[in-house]
CSV table of C-alpha atoms in Angstrom, one decimal:
chain,number,residue,atom,x,y,z
A,4,GLN,CA,-28.6,187.4,1.5
A,5,VAL,CA,-25.2,188.6,2.7
A,6,GLN,CA,-24.2,192.2,2.4
A,7,LEU,CA,-21.0,194.1,3.2
A,8,VAL,CA,-21.5,197.7,4.3
A,9,GLU,CA,-18.5,200.0,4.4
A,10,SER,CA,-18.0,203.3,6.2
A,11,GLY,CA,-15.2,205.7,7.2
A,12,GLY,CA,-13.6,207.1,4.1
A,13,GLY,CA,-13.0,210.8,3.5
A,14,LEU,CA,-10.5,213.5,3.0
A,15,VAL,CA,-7.4,213.7,5.2
A,16,GLN,CA,-4.2,215.6,5.2
A,17,PRO,CA,-0.9,213.8,4.7
A,18,GLY,CA,0.3,212.3,8.0
A,19,GLY,CA,-3.3,212.0,9.2
A,20,SER,CA,-5.4,209.0,10.1
A,21,LEU,CA,-8.6,207.3,9.1
A,22,ARG,CA,-10.5,204.2,10.2
A,23,LEU,CA,-12.5,202.2,7.7
A,24,SER,CA,-15.2,199.8,8.9
A,25,CYS,CA,-16.9,196.9,7.0
A,26,ALA,CA,-19.8,195.0,8.5
A,27,ALA,CA,-21.1,191.7,7.1
A,28,SER,CA,-24.8,191.2,7.5
A,29,GLY,CA,-27.0,188.2,6.9
A,30,SER,CA,-27.2,184.8,8.3
A,31,ASP,CA,-25.9,181.2,8.0
A,32,PHE,CA,-22.4,182.0,7.1
A,33,ASP,CA,-18.9,181.8,8.5
A,34,ILE,CA,-16.2,184.2,7.7
A,35,ASN,CA,-13.0,182.6,6.4
A,36,ALA,CA,-11.2,185.9,5.7
A,37,MET,CA,-12.0,189.6,5.3
A,38,GLY,CA,-9.9,192.4,4.1
A,39,TRP,CA,-9.4,195.4,1.9
A,40,TYR,CA,-8.5,196.1,-1.6
A,41,ARG,CA,-7.9,199.5,-3.1
A,42,GLN,CA,-7.9,201.0,-6.6
A,43,ALA,CA,-6.4,204.3,-7.6
A,44,PRO,CA,-7.3,206.0,-10.8
A,45,GLY,CA,-5.5,204.4,-13.7
A,46,LYS,CA,-4.1,201.6,-11.6
A,47,GLN,CA,-5.0,198.0,-11.0
A,48,ARG,CA,-6.9,196.9,-7.8
A,49,GLU,CA,-4.4,195.8,-5.2
A,50,LEU,CA,-4.8,193.8,-2.0
A,51,VAL,CA,-4.1,196.0,1.0
A,52,ALA,CA,-4.8,193.9,4.0
A,53,THR,CA,-6.3,190.5,4.9
A,54,ILE,CA,-7.3,189.1,8.3
A,55,VAL,CA,-8.2,185.4,8.4
A,56,SER,CA,-10.5,183.6,10.8
A,57,GLY,CA,-7.7,182.7,13.1
A,58,GLY,CA,-6.7,186.3,13.5
A,59,GLY,CA,-3.6,186.3,11.3
A,60,THR,CA,-3.0,189.4,9.1
A,61,ASN,CA,-1.2,190.2,5.9
A,62,TYR,CA,-0.4,193.5,4.4
A,63,VAL,CA,1.0,194.9,1.2
A,64,ASP,CA,4.5,196.1,1.7
A,65,SER,CA,3.6,199.8,1.1
A,66,VAL,CA,1.3,199.9,4.1
A,67,LYS,CA,3.2,197.8,6.6
A,68,GLY,CA,3.8,199.6,9.9
A,69,ARG,CA,1.1,202.2,9.0
A,70,PHE,CA,-2.1,200.2,8.5
A,71,THR,CA,-3.6,197.8,11.0
A,72,ALA,CA,-6.5,195.4,10.2
A,73,SER,CA,-8.6,194.1,13.1
A,74,ARG,CA,-11.9,192.2,13.5
A,75,ASP,CA,-14.9,192.1,15.8
A,76,ASN,CA,-16.1,188.5,15.5
A,77,ALA,CA,-19.3,189.2,17.4
A,78,GLN,CA,-20.2,191.9,15.0
A,79,ASN,CA,-18.9,190.3,11.8
A,80,THR,CA,-17.0,193.6,11.3
A,81,VAL,CA,-13.5,194.3,10.1
A,82,TYR,CA,-11.6,197.5,10.5
A,83,LEU,CA,-8.7,199.1,8.8
A,84,GLN,CA,-6.9,201.7,10.9
A,85,MET,CA,-4.8,203.8,8.6
A,86,THR,CA,-2.1,206.1,10.0
A,87,SER,CA,0.7,208.2,8.6
A,88,LEU,CA,-1.4,208.5,5.4
A,89,LYS,CA,0.4,209.5,2.2
A,90,PRO,CA,-1.0,211.0,-1.0
A,91,GLU,CA,-0.3,207.7,-2.7
A,92,ASP,CA,-2.8,206.0,-0.4
A,93,THR,CA,-5.5,207.9,-2.3
A,94,ALA,CA,-7.9,205.3,-3.8
A,95,VAL,CA,-11.3,203.8,-3.5
A,96,TYR,CA,-11.1,201.1,-0.8
A,97,PHE,CA,-13.2,198.0,-1.2
A,98,CYS,CA,-14.0,195.6,1.6
A,99,TYR,CA,-14.2,191.9,0.7
A,100,ALA,CA,-15.2,188.8,2.6
A,101,TYR,CA,-14.5,185.1,1.7
A,102,LEU,CA,-17.4,183.3,3.3
A,103,THR,CA,-18.6,179.7,3.8
A,104,LEU,CA,-22.4,179.7,3.3
A,105,TYR,CA,-24.8,177.1,4.7
A,106,GLY,CA,-28.1,176.0,3.3
A,107,PRO,CA,-26.9,174.8,0.8
A,108,TYR,CA,-23.2,174.7,1.4
A,109,SER,CA,-20.9,176.9,-0.7
A,110,THR,CA,-18.1,179.3,-0.6
A,111,ARG,CA,-17.8,182.7,-2.3
A,112,ASP,CA,-16.5,186.2,-2.2
A,113,TYR,CA,-18.5,189.2,-1.3
A,114,TRP,CA,-17.6,192.9,-2.0
A,115,GLY,CA,-18.5,196.1,-0.4
A,116,GLN,CA,-19.6,199.2,-2.4
A,117,GLY,CA,-16.3,201.0,-2.0
A,118,THR,CA,-15.3,204.1,0.0
A,119,GLN,CA,-13.2,207.0,-1.2
A,120,VAL,CA,-10.0,207.8,0.7
A,121,THR,CA,-8.3,211.0,-0.4
A,122,VAL,CA,-5.0,212.1,1.1
A,123,SER,CA,-4.3,215.7,0.2
A,124,SER,CA,-3.2,219.0,1.6
């Protein structure tokens, strides 16, 4: 049974920083990609950042230069370092992982429980 556990959200002032973490636990899987979506009230969920198994990253334009995704392969953990935060970054942030499972073989997405990020003075 694979689980994603997130941590690191909270309240921060505009211009501040936060780091989100997401750890994948379980066994018999490989991580193809991990990343973060966010959903603000009244808005659709949007993909914020992705980091693939080879280490490449992609970001939504609105966070480029401010957010950095990184990964600890040994710990099956992905991080999202958020700097120069703006009120429009306020949302629930969801970690996701696209995994290959063994025994039997399959591929599927997993989601974290979500963590609230609020940027406000």
